[in-house]
JSON list of C-alpha atoms and ligand atoms in Angstrom, two decimals:
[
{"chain": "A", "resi": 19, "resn": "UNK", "atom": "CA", "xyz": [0.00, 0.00, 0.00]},
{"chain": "A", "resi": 20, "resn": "UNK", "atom": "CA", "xyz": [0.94, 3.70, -1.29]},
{"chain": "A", "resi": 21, "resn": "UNK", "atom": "CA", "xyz": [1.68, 6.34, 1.81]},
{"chain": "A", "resi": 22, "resn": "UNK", "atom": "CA", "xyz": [-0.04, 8.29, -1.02]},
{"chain": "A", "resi": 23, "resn": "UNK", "atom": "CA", "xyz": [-3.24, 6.40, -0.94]},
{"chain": "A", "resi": 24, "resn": "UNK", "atom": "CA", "xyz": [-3.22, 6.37, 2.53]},
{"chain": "A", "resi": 25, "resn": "UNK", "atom": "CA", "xyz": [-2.45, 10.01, 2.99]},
{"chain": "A", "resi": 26, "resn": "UNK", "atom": "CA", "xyz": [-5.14, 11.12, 0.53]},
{"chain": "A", "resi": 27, "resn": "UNK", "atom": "CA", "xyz": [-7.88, 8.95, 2.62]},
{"chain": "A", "resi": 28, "resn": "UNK", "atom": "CA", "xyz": [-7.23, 11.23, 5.88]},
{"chain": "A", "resi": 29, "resn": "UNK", "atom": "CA", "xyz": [-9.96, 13.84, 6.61]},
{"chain": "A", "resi": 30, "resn": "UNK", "atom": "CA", "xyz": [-9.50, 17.15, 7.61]},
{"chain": "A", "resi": 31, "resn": "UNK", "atom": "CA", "xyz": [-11.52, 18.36, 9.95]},
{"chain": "A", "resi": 32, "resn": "UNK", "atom": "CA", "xyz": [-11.56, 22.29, 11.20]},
{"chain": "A", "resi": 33, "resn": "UNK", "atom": "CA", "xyz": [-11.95, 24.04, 14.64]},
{"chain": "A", "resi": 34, "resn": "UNK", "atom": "CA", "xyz": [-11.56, 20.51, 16.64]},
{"chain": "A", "resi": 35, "resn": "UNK", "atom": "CA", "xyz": [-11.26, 20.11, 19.15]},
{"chain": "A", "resi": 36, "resn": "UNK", "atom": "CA", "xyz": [-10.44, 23.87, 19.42]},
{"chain": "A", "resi": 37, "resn": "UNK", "atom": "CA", "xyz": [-11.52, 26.77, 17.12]},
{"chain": "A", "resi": 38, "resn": "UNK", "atom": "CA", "xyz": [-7.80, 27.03, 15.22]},
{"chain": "A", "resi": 39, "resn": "UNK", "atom": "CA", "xyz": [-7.54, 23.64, 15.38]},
{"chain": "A", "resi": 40, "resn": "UNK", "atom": "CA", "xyz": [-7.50, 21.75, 11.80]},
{"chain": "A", "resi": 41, "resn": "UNK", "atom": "CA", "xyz": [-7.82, 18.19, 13.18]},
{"chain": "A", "resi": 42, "resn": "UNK", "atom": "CA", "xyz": [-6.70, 15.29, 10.90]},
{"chain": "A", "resi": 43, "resn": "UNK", "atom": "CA", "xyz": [-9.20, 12.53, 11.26]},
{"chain": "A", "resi": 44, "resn": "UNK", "atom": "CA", "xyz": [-7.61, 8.85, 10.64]},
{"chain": "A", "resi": 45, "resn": "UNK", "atom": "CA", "xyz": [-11.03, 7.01, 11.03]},
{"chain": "A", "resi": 46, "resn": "UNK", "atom": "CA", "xyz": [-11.78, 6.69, 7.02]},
{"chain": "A", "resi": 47, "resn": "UNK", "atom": "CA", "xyz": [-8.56, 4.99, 7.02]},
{"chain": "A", "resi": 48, "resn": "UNK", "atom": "CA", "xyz": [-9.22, 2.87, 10.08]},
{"chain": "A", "resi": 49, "resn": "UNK", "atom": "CA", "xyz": [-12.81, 1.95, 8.93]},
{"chain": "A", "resi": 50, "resn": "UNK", "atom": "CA", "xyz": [-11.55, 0.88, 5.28]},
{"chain": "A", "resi": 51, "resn": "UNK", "atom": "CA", "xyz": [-9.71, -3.21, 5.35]},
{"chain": "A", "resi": 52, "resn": "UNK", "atom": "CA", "xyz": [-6.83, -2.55, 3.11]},
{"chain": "A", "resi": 53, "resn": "UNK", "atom": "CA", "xyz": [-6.25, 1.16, 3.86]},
{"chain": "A", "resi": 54, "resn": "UNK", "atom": "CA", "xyz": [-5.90, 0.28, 7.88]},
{"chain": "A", "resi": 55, "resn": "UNK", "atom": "CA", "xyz": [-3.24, -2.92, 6.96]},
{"chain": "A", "resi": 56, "resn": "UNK", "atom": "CA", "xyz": [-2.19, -1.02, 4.69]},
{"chain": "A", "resi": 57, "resn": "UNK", "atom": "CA", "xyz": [-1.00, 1.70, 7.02]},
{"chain": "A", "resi": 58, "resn": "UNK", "atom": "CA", "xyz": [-0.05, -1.08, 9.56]},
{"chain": "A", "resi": 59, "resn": "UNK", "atom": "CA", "xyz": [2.32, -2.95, 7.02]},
{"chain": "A", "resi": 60, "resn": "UNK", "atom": "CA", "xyz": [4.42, 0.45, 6.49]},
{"chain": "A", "resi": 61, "resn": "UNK", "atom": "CA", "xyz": [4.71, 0.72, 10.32]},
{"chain": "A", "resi": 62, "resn": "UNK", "atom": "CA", "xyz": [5.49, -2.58, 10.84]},
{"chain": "A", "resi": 63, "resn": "UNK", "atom": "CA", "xyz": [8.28, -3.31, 8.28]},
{"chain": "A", "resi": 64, "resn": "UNK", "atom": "CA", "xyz": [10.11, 0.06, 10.08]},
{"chain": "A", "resi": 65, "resn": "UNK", "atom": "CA", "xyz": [9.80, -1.43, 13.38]},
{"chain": "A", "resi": 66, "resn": "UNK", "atom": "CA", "xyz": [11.04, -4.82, 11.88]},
{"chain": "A", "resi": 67, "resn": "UNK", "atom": "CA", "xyz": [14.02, -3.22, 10.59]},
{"chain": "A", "resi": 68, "resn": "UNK", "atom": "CA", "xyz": [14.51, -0.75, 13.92]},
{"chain": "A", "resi": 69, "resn": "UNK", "atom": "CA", "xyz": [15.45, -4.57, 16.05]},
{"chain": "A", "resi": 70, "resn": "UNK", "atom": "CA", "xyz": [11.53, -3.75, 17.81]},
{"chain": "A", "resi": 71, "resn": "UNK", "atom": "CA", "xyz": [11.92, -6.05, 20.52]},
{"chain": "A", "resi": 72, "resn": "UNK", "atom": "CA", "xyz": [8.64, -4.17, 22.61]},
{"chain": "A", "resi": 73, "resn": "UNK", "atom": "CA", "xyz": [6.23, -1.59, 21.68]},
{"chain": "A", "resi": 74, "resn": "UNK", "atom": "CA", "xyz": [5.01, 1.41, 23.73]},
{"chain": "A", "resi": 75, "resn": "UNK", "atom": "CA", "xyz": [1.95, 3.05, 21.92]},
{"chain": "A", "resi": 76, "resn": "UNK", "atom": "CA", "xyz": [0.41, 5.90, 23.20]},
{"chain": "A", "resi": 77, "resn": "UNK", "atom": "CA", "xyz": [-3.81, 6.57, 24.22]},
{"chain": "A", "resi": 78, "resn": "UNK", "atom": "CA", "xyz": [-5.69, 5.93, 22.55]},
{"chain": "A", "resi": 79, "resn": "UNK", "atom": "CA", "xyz": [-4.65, 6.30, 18.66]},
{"chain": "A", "resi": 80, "resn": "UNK", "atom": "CA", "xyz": [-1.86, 5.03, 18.92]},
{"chain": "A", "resi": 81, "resn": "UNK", "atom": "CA", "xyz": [-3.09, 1.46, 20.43]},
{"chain": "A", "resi": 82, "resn": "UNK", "atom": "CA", "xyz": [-4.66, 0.53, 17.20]},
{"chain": "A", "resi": 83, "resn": "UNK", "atom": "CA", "xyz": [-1.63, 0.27, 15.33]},
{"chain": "A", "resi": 84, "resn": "UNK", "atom": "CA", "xyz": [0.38, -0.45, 18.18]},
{"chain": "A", "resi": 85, "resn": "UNK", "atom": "CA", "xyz": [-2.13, -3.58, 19.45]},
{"chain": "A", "resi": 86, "resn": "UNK", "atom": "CA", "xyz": [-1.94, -4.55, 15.22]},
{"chain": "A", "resi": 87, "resn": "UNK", "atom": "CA", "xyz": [1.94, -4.28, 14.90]},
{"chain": "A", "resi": 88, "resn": "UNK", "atom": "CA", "xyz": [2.43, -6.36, 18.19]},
{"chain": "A", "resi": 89, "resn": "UNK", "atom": "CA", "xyz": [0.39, -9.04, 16.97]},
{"chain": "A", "resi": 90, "resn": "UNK", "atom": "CA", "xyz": [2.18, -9.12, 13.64]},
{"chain": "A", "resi": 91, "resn": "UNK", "atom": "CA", "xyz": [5.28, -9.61, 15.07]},
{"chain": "A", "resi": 92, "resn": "UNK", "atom": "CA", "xyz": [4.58, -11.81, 17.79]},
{"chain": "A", "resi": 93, "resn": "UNK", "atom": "CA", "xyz": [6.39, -9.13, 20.91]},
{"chain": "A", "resi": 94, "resn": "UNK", "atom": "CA", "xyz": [4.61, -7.75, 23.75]},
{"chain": "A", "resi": 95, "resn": "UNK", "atom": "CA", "xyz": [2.85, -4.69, 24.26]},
{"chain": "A", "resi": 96, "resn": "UNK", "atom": "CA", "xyz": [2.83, -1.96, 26.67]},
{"chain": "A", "resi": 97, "resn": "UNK", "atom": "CA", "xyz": [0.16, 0.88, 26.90]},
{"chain": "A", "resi": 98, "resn": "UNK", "atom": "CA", "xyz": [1.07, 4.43, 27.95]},
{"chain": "A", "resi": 99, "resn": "UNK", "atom": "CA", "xyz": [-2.02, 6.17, 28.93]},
{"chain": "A", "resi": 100, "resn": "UNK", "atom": "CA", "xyz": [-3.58, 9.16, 30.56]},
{"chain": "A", "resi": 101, "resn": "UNK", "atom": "CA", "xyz": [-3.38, 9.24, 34.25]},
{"chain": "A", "resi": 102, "resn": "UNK", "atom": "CA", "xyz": [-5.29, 7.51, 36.43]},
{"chain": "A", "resi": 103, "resn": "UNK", "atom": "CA", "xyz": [-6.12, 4.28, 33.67]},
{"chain": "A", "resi": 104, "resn": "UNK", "atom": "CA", "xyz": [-3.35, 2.37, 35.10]},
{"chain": "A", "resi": 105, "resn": "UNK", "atom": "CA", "xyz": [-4.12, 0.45, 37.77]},
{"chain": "A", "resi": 106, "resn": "UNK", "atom": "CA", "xyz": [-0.47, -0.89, 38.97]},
{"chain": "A", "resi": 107, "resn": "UNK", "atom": "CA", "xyz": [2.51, 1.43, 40.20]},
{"chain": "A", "resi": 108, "resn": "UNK", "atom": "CA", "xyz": [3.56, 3.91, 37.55]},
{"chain": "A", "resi": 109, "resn": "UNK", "atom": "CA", "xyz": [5.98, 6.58, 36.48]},
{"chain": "A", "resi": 110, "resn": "UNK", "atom": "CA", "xyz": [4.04, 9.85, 35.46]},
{"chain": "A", "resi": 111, "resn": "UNK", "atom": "CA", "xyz": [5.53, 12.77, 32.95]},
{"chain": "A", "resi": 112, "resn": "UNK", "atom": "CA", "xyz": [3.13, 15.77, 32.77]},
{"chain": "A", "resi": 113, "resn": "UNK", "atom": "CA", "xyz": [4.10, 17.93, 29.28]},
{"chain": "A", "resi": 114, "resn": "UNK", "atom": "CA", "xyz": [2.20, 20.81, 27.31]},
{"chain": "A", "resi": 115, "resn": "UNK", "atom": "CA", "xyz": [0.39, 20.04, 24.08]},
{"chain": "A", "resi": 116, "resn": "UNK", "atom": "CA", "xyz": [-0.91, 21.75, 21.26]},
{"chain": "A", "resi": 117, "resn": "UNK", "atom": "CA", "xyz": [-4.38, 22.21, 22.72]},
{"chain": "A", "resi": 118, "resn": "UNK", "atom": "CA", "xyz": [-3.56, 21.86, 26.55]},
{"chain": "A", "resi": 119, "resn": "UNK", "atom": "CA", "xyz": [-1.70, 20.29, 28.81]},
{"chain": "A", "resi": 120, "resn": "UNK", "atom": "CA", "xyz": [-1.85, 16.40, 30.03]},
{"chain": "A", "resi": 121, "resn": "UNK", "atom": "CA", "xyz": [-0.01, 13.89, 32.50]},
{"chain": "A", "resi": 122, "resn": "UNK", "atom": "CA", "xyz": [0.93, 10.33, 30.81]},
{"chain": "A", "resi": 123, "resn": "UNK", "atom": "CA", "xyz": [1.97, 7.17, 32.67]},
{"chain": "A", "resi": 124, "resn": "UNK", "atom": "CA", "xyz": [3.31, 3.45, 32.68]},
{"chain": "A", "resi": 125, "resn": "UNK", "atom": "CA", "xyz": [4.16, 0.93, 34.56]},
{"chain": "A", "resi": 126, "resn": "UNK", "atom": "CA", "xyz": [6.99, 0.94, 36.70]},
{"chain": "A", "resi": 127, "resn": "UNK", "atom": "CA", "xyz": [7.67, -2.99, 35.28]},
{"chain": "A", "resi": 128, "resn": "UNK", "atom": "CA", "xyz": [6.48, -2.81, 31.67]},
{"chain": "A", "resi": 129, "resn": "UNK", "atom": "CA", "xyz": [9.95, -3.75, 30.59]},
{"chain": "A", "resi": 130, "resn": "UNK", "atom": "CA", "xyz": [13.20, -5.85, 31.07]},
{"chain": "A", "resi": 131, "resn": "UNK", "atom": "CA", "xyz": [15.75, -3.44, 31.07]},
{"chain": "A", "resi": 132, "resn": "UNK", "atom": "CA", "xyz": [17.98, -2.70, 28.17]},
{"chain": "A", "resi": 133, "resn": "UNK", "atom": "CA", "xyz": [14.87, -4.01, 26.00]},
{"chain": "A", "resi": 134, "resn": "UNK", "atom": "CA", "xyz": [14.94, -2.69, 22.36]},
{"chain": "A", "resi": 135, "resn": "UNK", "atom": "CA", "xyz": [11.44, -0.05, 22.23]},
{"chain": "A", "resi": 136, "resn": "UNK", "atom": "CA", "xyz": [9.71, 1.27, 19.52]},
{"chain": "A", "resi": 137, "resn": "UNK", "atom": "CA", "xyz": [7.03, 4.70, 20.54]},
{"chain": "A", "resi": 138, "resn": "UNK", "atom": "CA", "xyz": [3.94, 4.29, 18.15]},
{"chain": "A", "resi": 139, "resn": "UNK", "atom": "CA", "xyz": [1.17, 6.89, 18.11]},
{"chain": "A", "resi": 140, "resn": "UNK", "atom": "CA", "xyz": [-1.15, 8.18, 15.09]},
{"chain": "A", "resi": 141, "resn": "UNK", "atom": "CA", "xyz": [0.32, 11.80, 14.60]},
{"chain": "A", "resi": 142, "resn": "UNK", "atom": "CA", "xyz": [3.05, 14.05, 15.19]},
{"chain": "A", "resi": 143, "resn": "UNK", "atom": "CA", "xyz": [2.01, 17.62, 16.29]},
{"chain": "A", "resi": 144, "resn": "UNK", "atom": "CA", "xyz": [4.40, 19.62, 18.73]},
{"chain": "A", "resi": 145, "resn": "UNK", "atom": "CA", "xyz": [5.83, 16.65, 19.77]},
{"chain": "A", "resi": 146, "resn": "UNK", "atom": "CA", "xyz": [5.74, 17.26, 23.71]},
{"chain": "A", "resi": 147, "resn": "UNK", "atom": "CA", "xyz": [3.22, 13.63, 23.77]},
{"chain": "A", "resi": 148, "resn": "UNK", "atom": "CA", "xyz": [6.00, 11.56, 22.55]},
{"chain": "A", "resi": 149, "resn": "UNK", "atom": "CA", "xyz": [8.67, 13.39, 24.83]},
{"chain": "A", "resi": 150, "resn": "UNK", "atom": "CA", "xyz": [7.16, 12.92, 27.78]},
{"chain": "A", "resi": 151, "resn": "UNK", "atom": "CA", "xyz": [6.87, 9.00, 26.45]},
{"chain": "A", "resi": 152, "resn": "UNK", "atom": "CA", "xyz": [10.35, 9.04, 25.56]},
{"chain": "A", "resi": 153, "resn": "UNK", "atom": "CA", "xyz": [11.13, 9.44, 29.16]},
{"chain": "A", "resi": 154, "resn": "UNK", "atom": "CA", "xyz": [8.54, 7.57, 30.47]},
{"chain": "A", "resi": 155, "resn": "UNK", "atom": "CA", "xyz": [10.19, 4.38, 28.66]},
{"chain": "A", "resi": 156, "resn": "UNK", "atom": "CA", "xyz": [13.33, 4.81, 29.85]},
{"chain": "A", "resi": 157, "resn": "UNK", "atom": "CA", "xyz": [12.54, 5.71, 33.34]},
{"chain": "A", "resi": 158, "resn": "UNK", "atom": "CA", "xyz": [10.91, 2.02, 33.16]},
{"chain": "A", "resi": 159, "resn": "UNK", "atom": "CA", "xyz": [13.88, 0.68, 32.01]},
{"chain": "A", "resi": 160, "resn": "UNK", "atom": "CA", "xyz": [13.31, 0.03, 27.64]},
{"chain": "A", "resi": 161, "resn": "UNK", "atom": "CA", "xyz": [15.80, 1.71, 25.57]},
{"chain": "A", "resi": 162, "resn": "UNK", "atom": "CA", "xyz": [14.05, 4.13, 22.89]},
{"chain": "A", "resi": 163, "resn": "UNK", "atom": "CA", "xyz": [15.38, 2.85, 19.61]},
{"chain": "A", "resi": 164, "resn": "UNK", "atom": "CA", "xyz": [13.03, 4.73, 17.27]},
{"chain": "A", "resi": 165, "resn": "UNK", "atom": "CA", "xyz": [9.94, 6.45, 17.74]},
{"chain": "A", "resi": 166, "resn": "UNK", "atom": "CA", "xyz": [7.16, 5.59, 14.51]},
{"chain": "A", "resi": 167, "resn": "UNK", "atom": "CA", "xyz": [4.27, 8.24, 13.59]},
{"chain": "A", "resi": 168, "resn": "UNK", "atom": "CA", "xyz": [1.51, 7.34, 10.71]},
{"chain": "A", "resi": 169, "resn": "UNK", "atom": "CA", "xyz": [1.40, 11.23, 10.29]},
{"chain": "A", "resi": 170, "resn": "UNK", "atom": "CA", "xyz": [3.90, 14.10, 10.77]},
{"chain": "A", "resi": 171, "resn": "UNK", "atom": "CA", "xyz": [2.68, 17.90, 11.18]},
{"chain": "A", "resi": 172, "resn": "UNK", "atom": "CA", "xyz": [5.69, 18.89, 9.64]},
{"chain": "A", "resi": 173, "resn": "UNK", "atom": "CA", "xyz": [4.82, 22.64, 10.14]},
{"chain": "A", "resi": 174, "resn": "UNK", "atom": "CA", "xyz": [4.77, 22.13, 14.21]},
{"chain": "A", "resi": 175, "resn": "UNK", "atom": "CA", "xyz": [8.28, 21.05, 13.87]},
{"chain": "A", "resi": 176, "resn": "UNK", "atom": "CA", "xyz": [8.08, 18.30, 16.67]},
{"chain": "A", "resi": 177, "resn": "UNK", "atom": "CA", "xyz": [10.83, 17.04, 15.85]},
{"chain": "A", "resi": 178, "resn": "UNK", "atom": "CA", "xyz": [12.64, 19.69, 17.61]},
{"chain": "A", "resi": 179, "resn": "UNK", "atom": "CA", "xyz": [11.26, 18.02, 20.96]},
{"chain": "A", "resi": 180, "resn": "UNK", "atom": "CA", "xyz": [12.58, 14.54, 19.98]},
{"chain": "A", "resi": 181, "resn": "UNK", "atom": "CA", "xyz": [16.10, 14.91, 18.93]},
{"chain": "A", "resi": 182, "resn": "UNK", "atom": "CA", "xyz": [18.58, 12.45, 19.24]},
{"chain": "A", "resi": 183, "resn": "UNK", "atom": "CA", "xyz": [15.74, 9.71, 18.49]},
{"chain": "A", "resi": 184, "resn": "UNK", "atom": "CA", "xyz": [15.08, 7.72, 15.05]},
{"chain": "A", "resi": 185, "resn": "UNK", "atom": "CA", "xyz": [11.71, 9.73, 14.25]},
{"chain": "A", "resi": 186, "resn": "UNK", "atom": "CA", "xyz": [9.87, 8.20, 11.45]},
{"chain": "A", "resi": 187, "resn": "UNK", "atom": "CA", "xyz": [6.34, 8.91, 9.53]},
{"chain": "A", "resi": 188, "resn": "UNK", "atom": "CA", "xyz": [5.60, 8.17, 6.46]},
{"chain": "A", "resi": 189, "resn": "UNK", "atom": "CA", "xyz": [3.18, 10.97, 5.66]},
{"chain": "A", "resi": 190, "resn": "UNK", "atom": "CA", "xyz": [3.92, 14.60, 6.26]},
{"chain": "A", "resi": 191, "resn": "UNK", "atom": "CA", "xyz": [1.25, 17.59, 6.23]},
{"chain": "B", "resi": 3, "resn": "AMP", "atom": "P1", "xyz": [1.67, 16.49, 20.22]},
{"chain": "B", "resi": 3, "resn": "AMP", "atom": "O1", "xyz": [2.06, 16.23, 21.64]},
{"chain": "B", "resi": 3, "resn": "AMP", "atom": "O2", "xyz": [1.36, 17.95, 19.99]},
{"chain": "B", "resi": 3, "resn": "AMP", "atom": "O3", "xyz": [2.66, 15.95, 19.22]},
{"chain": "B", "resi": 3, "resn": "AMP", "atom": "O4", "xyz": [0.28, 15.79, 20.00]},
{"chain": "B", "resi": 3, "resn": "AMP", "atom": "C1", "xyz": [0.22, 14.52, 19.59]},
{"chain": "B", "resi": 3, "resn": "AMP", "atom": "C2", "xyz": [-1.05, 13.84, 20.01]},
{"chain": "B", "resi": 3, "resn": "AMP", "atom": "O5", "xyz": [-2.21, 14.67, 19.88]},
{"chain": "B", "resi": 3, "resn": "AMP", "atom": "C3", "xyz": [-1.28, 12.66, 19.15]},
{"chain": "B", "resi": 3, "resn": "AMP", "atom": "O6", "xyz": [-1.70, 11.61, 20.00]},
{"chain": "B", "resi": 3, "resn": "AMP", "atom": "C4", "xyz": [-2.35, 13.07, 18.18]},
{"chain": "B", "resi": 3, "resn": "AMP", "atom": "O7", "xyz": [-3.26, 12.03, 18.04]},
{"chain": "B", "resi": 3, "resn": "AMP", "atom": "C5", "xyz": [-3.02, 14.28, 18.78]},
{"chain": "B", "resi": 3, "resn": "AMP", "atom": "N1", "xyz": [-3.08, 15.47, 17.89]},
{"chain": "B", "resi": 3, "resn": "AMP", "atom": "C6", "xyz": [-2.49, 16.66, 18.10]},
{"chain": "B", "resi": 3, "resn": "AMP", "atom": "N2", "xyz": [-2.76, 17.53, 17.14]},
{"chain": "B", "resi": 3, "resn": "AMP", "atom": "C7", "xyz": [-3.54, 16.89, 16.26]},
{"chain": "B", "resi": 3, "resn": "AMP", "atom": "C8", "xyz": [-4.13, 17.26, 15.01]},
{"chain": "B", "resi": 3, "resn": "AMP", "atom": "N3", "xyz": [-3.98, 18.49, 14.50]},
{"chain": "B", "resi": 3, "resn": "AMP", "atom": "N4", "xyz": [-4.84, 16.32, 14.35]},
{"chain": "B", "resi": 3, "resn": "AMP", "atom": "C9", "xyz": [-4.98, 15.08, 14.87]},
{"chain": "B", "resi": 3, "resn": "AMP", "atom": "N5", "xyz": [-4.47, 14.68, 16.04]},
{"chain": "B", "resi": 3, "resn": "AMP", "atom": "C10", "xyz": [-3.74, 15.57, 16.74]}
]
């Protein structure tokens, strides 16, 4: 599957969830067979070649593909979600984003340490989401070795916020 085909099935959506806001909306590619494998093969095959031995994917977005990559290649998963979902003992990283501000967390044993992590969310915006879950993996221990995006804002420039990582999407706005 073309990033092109996949790119040209995303939505855009103005003023949410915020007036200013111009939202891209994934769902028409989630809710169509080949354009959601599609989009989970390209993933995937970068994880593959990244050594993925565990994947962190961030609420909620980013657990579809996550959840769908995992299962592909037979390693574990590890959700990092909004505080107060997790119910065992966590680390917490609170971080501004582009409409707000928000506290993420995991759990303090999601991974044997040294183990090879791959980040996986939806979208790039001002990158401060994927930061804070930068840190959040290795404060548990996993050892960031690239960080995977469906979409990239390129405009926000969030890749300023996650330098020194393998950032990776393969469609840009
Ligand atoms: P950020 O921390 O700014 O990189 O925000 C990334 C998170 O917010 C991702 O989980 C995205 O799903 C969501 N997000 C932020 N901005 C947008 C946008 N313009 N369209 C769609 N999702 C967005």
């Amino acid at each position: 599957m073309n990033a092109e085909t996949i790119r040209d099935a995303i939505r855009d959506v103005p003023d949410f969830p915020k007036p200013g806001i111009l939202f891209k909306d994934i769902t028409p590619v989630l809710q169509n067979a080949e354009l959601f494998r599609g989009a989970v093969t390209l993933l995937e095959t970068f994880c593959k070649e990244c050594g993925v031995e565990k994947i962190a994917a961030i609420d909620a977005r980013g657990f579809l593909f996550g959840g769908a990559i995992c299962d592909r290649l037979n390693i574990g998963f590890v959700p990092v979600r909004k505080q107060g979902k997790l119910p065992y003992k966590t680390f917490e990283e609170t971080y501004d984003l582009e409409y707000g501000s928000a506290t993420l967390a995991i759990h303090q044993d999601a991974f044997a340490p040294g183990e090879k992590v791959v980040i996986i969310d939806d979208l790039l915006a001002t990158g401060g989401t994927a930061a804070a879950t930068a840190k959040l993996v290795e404060r548990a221990g996993g050892e960031v070795v690239a960080i995977g995006f469906l979409v990239e804002l390129a405009f926000l420039n969030g890749r300023d916020q996650l330098q020194g990582y393998n950032v990776w999407a393969p469609i840009a706005f």
